[in-house]
Structure formats: C-alpha cells, structure tokens
C-alpha positions as protocol buffer text, in pm:
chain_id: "A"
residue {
  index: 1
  type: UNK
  ca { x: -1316 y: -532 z: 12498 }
}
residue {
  index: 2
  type: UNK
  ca { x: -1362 y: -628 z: 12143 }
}
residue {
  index: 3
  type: UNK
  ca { x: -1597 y: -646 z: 11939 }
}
residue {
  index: 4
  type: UNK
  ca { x: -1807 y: -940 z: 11878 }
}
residue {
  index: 5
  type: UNK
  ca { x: -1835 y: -946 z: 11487 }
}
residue {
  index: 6
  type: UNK
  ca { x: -1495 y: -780 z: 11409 }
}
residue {
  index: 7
  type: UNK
  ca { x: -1286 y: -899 z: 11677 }
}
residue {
  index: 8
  type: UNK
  ca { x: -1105 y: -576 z: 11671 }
}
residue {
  index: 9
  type: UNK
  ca { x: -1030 y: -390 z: 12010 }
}
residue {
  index: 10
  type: UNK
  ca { x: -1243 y: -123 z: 12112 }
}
residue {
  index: 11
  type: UNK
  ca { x: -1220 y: 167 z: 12392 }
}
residue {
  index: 12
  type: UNK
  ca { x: -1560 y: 95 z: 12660 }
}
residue {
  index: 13
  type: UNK
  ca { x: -1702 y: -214 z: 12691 }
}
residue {
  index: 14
  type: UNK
  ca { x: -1956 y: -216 z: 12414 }
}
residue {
  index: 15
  type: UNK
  ca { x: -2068 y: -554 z: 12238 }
}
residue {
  index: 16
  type: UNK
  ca { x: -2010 y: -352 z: 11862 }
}
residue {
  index: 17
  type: UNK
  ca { x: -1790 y: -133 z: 11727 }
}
residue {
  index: 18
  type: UNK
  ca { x: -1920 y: 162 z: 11608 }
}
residue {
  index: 19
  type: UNK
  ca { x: -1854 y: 24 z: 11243 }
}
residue {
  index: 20
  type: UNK
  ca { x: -2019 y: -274 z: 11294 }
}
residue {
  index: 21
  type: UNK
  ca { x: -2334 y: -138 z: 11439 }
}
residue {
  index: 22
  type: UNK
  ca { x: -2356 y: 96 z: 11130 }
}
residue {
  index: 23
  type: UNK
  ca { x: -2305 y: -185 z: 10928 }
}
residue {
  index: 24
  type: UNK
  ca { x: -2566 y: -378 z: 11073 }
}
residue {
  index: 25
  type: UNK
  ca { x: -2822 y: -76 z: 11057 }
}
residue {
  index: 26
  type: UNK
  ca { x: -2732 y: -43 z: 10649 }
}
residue {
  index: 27
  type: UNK
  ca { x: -2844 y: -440 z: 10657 }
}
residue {
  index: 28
  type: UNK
  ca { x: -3135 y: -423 z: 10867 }
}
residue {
  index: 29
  type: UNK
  ca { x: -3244 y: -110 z: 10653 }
}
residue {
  index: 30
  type: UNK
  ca { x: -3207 y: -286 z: 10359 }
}
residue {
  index: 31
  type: UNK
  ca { x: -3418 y: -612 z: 10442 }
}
residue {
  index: 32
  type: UNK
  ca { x: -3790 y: -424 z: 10346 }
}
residue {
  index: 33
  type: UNK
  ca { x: -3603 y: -307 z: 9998 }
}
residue {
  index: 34
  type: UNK
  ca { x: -3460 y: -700 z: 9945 }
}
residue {
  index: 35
  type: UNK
  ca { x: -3763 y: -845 z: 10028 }
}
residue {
  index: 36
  type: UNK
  ca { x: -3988 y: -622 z: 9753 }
}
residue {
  index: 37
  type: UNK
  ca { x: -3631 y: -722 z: 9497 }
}
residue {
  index: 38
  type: UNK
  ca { x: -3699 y: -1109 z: 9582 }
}
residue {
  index: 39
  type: UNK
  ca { x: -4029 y: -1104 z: 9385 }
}
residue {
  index: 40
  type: UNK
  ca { x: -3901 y: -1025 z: 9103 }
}
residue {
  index: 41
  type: UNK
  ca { x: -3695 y: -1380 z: 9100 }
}
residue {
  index: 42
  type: UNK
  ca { x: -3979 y: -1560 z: 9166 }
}
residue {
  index: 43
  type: UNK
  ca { x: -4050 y: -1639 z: 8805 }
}
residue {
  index: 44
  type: UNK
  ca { x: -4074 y: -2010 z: 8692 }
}
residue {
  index: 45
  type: UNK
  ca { x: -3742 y: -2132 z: 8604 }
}
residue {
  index: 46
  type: UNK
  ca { x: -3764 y: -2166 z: 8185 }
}
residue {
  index: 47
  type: UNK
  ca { x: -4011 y: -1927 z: 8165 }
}
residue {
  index: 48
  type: UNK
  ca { x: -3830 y: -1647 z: 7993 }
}
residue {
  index: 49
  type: UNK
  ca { x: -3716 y: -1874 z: 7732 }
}
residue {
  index: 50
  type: UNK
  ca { x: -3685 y: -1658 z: 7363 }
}
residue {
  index: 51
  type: UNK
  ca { x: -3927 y: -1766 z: 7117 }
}
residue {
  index: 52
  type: UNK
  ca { x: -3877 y: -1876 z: 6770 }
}
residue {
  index: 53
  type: UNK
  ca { x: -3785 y: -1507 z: 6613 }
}
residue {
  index: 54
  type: UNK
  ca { x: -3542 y: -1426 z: 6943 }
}
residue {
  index: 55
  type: UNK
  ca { x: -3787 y: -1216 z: 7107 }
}
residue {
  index: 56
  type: UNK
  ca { x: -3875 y: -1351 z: 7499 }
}
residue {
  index: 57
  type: UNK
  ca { x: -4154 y: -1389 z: 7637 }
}
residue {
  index: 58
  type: UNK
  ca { x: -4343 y: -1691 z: 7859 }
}
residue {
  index: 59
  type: UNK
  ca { x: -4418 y: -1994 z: 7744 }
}
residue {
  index: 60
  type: UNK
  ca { x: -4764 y: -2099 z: 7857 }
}
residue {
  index: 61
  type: UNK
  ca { x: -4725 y: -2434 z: 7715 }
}
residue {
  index: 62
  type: UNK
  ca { x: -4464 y: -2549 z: 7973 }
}
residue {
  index: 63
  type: UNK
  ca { x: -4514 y: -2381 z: 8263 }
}
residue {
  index: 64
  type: UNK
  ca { x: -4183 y: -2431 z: 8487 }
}
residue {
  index: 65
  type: UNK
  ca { x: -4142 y: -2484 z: 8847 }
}
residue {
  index: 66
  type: UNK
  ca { x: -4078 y: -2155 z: 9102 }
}
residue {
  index: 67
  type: UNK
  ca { x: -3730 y: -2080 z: 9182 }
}
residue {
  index: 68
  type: UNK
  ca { x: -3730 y: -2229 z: 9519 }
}
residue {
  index: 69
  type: UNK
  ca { x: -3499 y: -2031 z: 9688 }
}
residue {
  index: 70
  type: UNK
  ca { x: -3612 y: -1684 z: 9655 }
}
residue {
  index: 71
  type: UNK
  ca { x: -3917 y: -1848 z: 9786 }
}
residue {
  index: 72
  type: UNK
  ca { x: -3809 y: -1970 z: 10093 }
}
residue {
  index: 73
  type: UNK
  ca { x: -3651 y: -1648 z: 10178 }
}
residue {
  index: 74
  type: UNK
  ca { x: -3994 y: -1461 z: 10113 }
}
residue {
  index: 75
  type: UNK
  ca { x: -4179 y: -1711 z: 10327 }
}
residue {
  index: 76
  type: UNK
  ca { x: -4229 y: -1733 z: 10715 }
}
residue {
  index: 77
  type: UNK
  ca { x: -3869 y: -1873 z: 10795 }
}
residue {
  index: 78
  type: UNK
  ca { x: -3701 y: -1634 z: 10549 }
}
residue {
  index: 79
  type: UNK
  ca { x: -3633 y: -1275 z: 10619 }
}
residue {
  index: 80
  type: UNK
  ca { x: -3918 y: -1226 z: 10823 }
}
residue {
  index: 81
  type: UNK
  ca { x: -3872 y: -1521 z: 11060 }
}
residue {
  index: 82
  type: UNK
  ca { x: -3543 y: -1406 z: 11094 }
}
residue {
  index: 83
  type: UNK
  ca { x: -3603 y: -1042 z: 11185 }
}
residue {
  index: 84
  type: UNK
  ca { x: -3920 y: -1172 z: 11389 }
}
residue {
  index: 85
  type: UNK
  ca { x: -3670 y: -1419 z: 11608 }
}
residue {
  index: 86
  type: UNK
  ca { x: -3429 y: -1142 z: 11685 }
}
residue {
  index: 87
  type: UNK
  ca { x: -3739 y: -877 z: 11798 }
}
residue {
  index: 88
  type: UNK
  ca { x: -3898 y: -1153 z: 11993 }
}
residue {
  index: 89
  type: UNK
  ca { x: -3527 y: -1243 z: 12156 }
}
residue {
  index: 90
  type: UNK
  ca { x: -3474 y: -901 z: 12203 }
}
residue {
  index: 91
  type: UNK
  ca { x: -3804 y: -806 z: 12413 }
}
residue {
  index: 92
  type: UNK
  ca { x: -3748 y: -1125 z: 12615 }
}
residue {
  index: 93
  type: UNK
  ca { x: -3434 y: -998 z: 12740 }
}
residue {
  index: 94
  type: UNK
  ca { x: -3543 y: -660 z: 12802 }
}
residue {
  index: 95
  type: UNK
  ca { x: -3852 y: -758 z: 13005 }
}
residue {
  index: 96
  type: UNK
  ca { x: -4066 y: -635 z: 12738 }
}
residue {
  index: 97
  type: UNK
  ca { x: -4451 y: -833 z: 12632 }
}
residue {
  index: 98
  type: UNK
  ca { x: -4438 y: -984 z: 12283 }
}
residue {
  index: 99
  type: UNK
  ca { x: -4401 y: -755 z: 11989 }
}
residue {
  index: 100
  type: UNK
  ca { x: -4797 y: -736 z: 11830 }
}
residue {
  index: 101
  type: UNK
  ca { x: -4729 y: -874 z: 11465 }
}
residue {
  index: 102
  type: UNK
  ca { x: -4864 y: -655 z: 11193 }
}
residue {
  index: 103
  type: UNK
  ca { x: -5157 y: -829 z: 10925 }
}
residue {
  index: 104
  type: UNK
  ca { x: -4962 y: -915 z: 10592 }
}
residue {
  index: 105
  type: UNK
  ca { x: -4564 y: -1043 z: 10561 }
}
residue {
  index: 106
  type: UNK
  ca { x: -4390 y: -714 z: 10408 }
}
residue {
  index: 107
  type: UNK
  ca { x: -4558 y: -561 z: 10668 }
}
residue {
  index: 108
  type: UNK
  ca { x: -4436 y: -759 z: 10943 }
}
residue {
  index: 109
  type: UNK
  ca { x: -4051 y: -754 z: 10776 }
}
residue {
  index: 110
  type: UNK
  ca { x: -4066 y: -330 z: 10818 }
}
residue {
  index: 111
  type: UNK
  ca { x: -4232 y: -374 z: 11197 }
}
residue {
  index: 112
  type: UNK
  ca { x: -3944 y: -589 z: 11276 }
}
residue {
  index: 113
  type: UNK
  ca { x: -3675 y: -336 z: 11094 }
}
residue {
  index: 114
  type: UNK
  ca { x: -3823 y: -68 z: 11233 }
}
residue {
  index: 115
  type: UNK
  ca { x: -3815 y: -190 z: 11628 }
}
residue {
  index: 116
  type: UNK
  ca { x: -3463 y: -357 z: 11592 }
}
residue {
  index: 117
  type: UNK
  ca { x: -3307 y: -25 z: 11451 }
}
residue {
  index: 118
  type: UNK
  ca { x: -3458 y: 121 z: 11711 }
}
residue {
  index: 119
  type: UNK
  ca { x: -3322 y: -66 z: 11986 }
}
residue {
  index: 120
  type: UNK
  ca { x: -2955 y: -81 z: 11828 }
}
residue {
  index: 121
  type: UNK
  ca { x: -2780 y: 127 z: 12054 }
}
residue {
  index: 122
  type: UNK
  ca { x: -2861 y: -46 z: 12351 }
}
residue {
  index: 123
  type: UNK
  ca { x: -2790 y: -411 z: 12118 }
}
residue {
  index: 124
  type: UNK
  ca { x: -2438 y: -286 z: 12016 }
}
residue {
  index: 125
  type: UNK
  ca { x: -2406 y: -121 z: 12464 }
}
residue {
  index: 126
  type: UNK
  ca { x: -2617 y: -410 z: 12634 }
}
residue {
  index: 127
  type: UNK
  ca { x: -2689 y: -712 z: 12477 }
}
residue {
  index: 128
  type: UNK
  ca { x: -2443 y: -1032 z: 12495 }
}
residue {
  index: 129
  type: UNK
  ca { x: -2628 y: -1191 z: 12203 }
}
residue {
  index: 130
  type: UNK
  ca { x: -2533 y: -862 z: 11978 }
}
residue {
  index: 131
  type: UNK
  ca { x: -2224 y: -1044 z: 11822 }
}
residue {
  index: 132
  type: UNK
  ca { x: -2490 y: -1333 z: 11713 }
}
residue {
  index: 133
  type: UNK
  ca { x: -2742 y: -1104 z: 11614 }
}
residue {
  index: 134
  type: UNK
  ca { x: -2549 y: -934 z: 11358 }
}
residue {
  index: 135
  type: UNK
  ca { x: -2352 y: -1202 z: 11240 }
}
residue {
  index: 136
  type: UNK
  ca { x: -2729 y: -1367 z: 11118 }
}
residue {
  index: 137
  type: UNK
  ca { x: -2840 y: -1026 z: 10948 }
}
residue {
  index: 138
  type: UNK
  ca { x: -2524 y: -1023 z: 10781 }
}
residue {
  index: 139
  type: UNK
  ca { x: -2583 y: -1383 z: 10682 }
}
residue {
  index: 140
  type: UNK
  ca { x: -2912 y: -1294 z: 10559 }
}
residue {
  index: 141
  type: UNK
  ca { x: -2778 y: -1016 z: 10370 }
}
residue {
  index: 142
  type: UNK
  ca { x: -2533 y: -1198 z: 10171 }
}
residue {
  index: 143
  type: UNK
  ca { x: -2831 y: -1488 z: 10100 }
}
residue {
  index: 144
  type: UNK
  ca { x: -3062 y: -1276 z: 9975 }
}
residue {
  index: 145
  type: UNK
  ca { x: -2807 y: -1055 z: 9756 }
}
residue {
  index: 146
  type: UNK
  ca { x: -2679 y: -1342 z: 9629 }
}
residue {
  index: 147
  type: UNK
  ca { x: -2978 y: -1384 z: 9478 }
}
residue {
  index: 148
  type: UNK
  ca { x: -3120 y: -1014 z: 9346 }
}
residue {
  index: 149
  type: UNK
  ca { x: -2771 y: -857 z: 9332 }
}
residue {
  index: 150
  type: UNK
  ca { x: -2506 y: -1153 z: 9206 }
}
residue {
  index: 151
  type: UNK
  ca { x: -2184 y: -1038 z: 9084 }
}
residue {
  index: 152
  type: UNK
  ca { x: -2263 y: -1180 z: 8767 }
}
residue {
  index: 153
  type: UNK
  ca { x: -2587 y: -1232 z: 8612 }
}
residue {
  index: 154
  type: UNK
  ca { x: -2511 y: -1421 z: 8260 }
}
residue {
  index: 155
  type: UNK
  ca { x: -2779 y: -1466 z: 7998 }
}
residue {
  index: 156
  type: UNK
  ca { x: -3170 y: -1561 z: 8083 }
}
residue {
  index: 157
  type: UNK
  ca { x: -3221 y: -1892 z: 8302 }
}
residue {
  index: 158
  type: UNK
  ca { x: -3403 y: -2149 z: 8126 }
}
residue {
  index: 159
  type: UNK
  ca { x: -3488 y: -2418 z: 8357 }
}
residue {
  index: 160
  type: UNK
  ca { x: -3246 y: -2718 z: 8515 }
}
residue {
  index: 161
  type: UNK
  ca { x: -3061 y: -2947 z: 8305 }
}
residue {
  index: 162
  type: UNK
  ca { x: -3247 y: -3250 z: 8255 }
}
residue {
  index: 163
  type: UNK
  ca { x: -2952 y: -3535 z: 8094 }
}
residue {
  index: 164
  type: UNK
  ca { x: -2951 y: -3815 z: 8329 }
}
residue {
  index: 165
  type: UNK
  ca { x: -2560 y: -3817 z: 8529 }
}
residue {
  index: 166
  type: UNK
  ca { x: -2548 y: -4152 z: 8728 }
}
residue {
  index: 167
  type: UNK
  ca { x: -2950 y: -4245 z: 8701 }
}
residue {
  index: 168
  type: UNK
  ca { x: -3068 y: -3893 z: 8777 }
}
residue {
  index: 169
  type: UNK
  ca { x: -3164 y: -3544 z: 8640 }
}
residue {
  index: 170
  type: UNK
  ca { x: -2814 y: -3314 z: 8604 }
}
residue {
  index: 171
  type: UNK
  ca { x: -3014 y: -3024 z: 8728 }
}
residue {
  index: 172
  type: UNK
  ca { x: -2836 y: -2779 z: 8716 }
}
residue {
  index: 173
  type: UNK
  ca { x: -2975 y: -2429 z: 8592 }
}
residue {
  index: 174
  type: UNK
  ca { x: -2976 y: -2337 z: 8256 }
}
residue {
  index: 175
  type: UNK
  ca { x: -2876 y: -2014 z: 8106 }
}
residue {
  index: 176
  type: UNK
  ca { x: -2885 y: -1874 z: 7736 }
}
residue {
  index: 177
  type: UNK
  ca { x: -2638 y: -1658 z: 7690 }
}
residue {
  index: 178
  type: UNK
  ca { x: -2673 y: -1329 z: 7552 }
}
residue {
  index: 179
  type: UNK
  ca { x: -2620 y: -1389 z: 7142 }
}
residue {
  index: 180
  type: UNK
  ca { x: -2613 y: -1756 z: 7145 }
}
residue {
  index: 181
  type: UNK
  ca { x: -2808 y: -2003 z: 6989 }
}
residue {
  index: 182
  type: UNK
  ca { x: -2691 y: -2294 z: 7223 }
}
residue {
  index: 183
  type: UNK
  ca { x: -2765 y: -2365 z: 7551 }
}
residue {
  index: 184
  type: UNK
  ca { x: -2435 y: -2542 z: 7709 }
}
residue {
  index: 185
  type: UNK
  ca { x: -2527 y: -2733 z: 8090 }
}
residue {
  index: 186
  type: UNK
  ca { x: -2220 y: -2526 z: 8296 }
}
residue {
  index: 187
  type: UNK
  ca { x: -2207 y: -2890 z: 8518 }
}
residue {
  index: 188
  type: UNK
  ca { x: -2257 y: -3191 z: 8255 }
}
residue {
  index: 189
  type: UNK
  ca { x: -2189 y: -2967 z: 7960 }
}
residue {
  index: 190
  type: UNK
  ca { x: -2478 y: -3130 z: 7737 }
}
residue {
  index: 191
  type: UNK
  ca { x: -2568 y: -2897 z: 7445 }
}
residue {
  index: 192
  type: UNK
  ca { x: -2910 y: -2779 z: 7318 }
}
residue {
  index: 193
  type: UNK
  ca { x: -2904 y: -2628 z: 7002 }
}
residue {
  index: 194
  type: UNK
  ca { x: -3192 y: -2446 z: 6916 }
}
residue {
  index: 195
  type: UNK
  ca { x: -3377 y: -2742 z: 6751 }
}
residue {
  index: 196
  type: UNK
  ca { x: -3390 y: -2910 z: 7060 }
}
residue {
  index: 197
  type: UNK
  ca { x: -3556 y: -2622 z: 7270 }
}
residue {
  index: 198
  type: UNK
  ca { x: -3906 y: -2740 z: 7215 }
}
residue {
  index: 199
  type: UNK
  ca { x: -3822 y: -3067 z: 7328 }
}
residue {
  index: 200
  type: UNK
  ca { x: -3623 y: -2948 z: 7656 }
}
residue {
  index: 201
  type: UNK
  ca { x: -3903 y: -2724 z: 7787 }
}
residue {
  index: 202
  type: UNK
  ca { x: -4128 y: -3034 z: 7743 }
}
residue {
  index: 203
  type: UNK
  ca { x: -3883 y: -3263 z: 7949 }
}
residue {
  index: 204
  type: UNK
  ca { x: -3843 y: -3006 z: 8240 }
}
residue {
  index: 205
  type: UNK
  ca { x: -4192 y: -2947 z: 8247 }
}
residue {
  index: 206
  type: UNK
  ca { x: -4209 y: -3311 z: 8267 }
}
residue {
  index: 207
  type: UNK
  ca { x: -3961 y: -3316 z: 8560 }
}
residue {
  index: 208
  type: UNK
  ca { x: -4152 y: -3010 z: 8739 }
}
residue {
  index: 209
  type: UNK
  ca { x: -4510 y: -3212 z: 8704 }
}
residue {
  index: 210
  type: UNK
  ca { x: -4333 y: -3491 z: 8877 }
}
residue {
  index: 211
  type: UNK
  ca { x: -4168 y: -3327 z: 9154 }
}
C-alpha cells in the first residue's frame, strides 16, 4: 500500500509511512511554539517606522492597521480551529464523546497537540482520513512559517503602498531597507524619500481609519 502523503510504497498496510508520520509529529509539535512566534507579527503595519535621527521606535501619531494575516491564524479558524477539527474528526471516528475544550486559545492549541500526537499511531495504522489529516498540518505549517520564519526577511515593514494604480490604493507592503533612506513600492515602484515619510504615515493611517 502506499502512503497517502508521499505516495511512496510501503511494506503493511499502514495509511503513513513511517517518515511521514514523524514528519507530521515534528509539525503538530511545533504548532504551540508557532502560535506563541505569531504574536510577535502582530504589530501594526508602519509602526516600526525609524524616526528622524534613524533610531525606531512607534509612532503614536499614526497608529497603523494589524497585520491581518498573522491574525487570522491566531484566531478561532486559525491553528486552533484547525487542530480542534482534526481532534473532533478523530473522536467521531473512534466512538469517542467530544474532546472537553480547555478555558483560553493557547491552551486549547496544546490540548489539541497533545491528544492528536497521542493518537498518531493508530492515525498513520487506522484512519482513512490520515493522508488528509497531514496534508492540512503540513499546510498549516508552511502558512504560519511563512509568516514567523520567511526565507527572507528584508528591512522593517512600513505599512502598504498607498499611490493610486487604476483608481485604487497599490497596497502593497512597504519595507525600508536596511541602510536606505528610500522607501521603493516592490509592485508600483513609487519612491518615498525620506521627506515624504511624514506625509505617507499620515495617508496610510488615513487608508487604515477608512477601512
């Protein structure tokens, strides 16, 4: 039989291969640690912009919208719905009550860890929906990473690009890179020397008001 994530033959008739179902456990055991890494993103966008002298520091003046993404994934259909969906899935099948949720999200994101891990070598044995199952952690994993561990992290993000392509905001995000004095839009390419910072973090905090 093979296996359902790799595809690659196995001996037995297991759902996983036994590096798969390793795999998976690295991912699941990560999920508390991204989850704790994912609040450290949620800073507004812009507000790390330097000051005057090239120090950084927030702006309280123009206070920036959240980064929405990093959001989402720390909210109830983020990691924890995720892991939640799989544990409830997973007692369904087995004949099992519904899992008791702990109080408090981080909370809930180790509970569901902790009774999937549990239950992985009957998933990777037993379950037809193992294939699935790790195919959405490892989904998960690579969203969230993205995000906390990118393979490239250039300069400080300063907000979305506000020049106006074909009647609306650019918006794309903003970064100053390390040294420079100009910020350059990667998508529209519109410049903004350093003169002009004042008046961008005024415009996107325009932008984030409205939104």
């Amino acid at each position: 039989m093979n296996c359902l994530l790799c595809e690659q033959p196995q001996d037995g008739n297991a759902y996983l291969c036994g590096g798969c179902t390793a795999t998976l456990g690295q991912r699941l055991a990560a999920m508390p640690i991204l989850y704790r890494d994912l609040a450290e993103e949620l800073v507004p966008l812009g507000s790390n912009w330097p000051r005057g002298n090239g120090s950084h520091g927030t702006q309280a003046e123009a206070p920036m919208p959240l980064a929405e993404e990093p959001l989402v994934l720390r909210g109830p259909g983020g990691i924890v719905g995720v892991l939640e969906d799989w544990r409830t899935a997973l007692h369904t099948d087995r004949g099992w009550p519904p899992p008791r949720l702990a109080p408090g999200v981080e909370p809930r994101v180790h509970a569901a860890v902790k009774a999937l891990t549990a239950a992985l070598p009957w998933i990777a044995a037993e379950w037809p929906a193992a294939g699935e199952f790790a195919r959405e952690i490892a989904d998960l994993y690579r969203s969230v990473t993205s995000i906390t561990s990118p393979a490239e992290r250039p300069g400080v993000r300063v907000g979305h690009c506000p020049n106006i392509v074909e009647d609306q905001p650019c918006g794309a995000v903003l970064r100053l890179e390390r040294g420079e004095d100009t910020i350059v839009c990667p998508w529209c390419e519109s410049s903004f020397p350093q003169r002009l910072w004042p008046w961008l973090r005024n415009v996107q905090a325009e932008l984030g008001a409205a939104s």
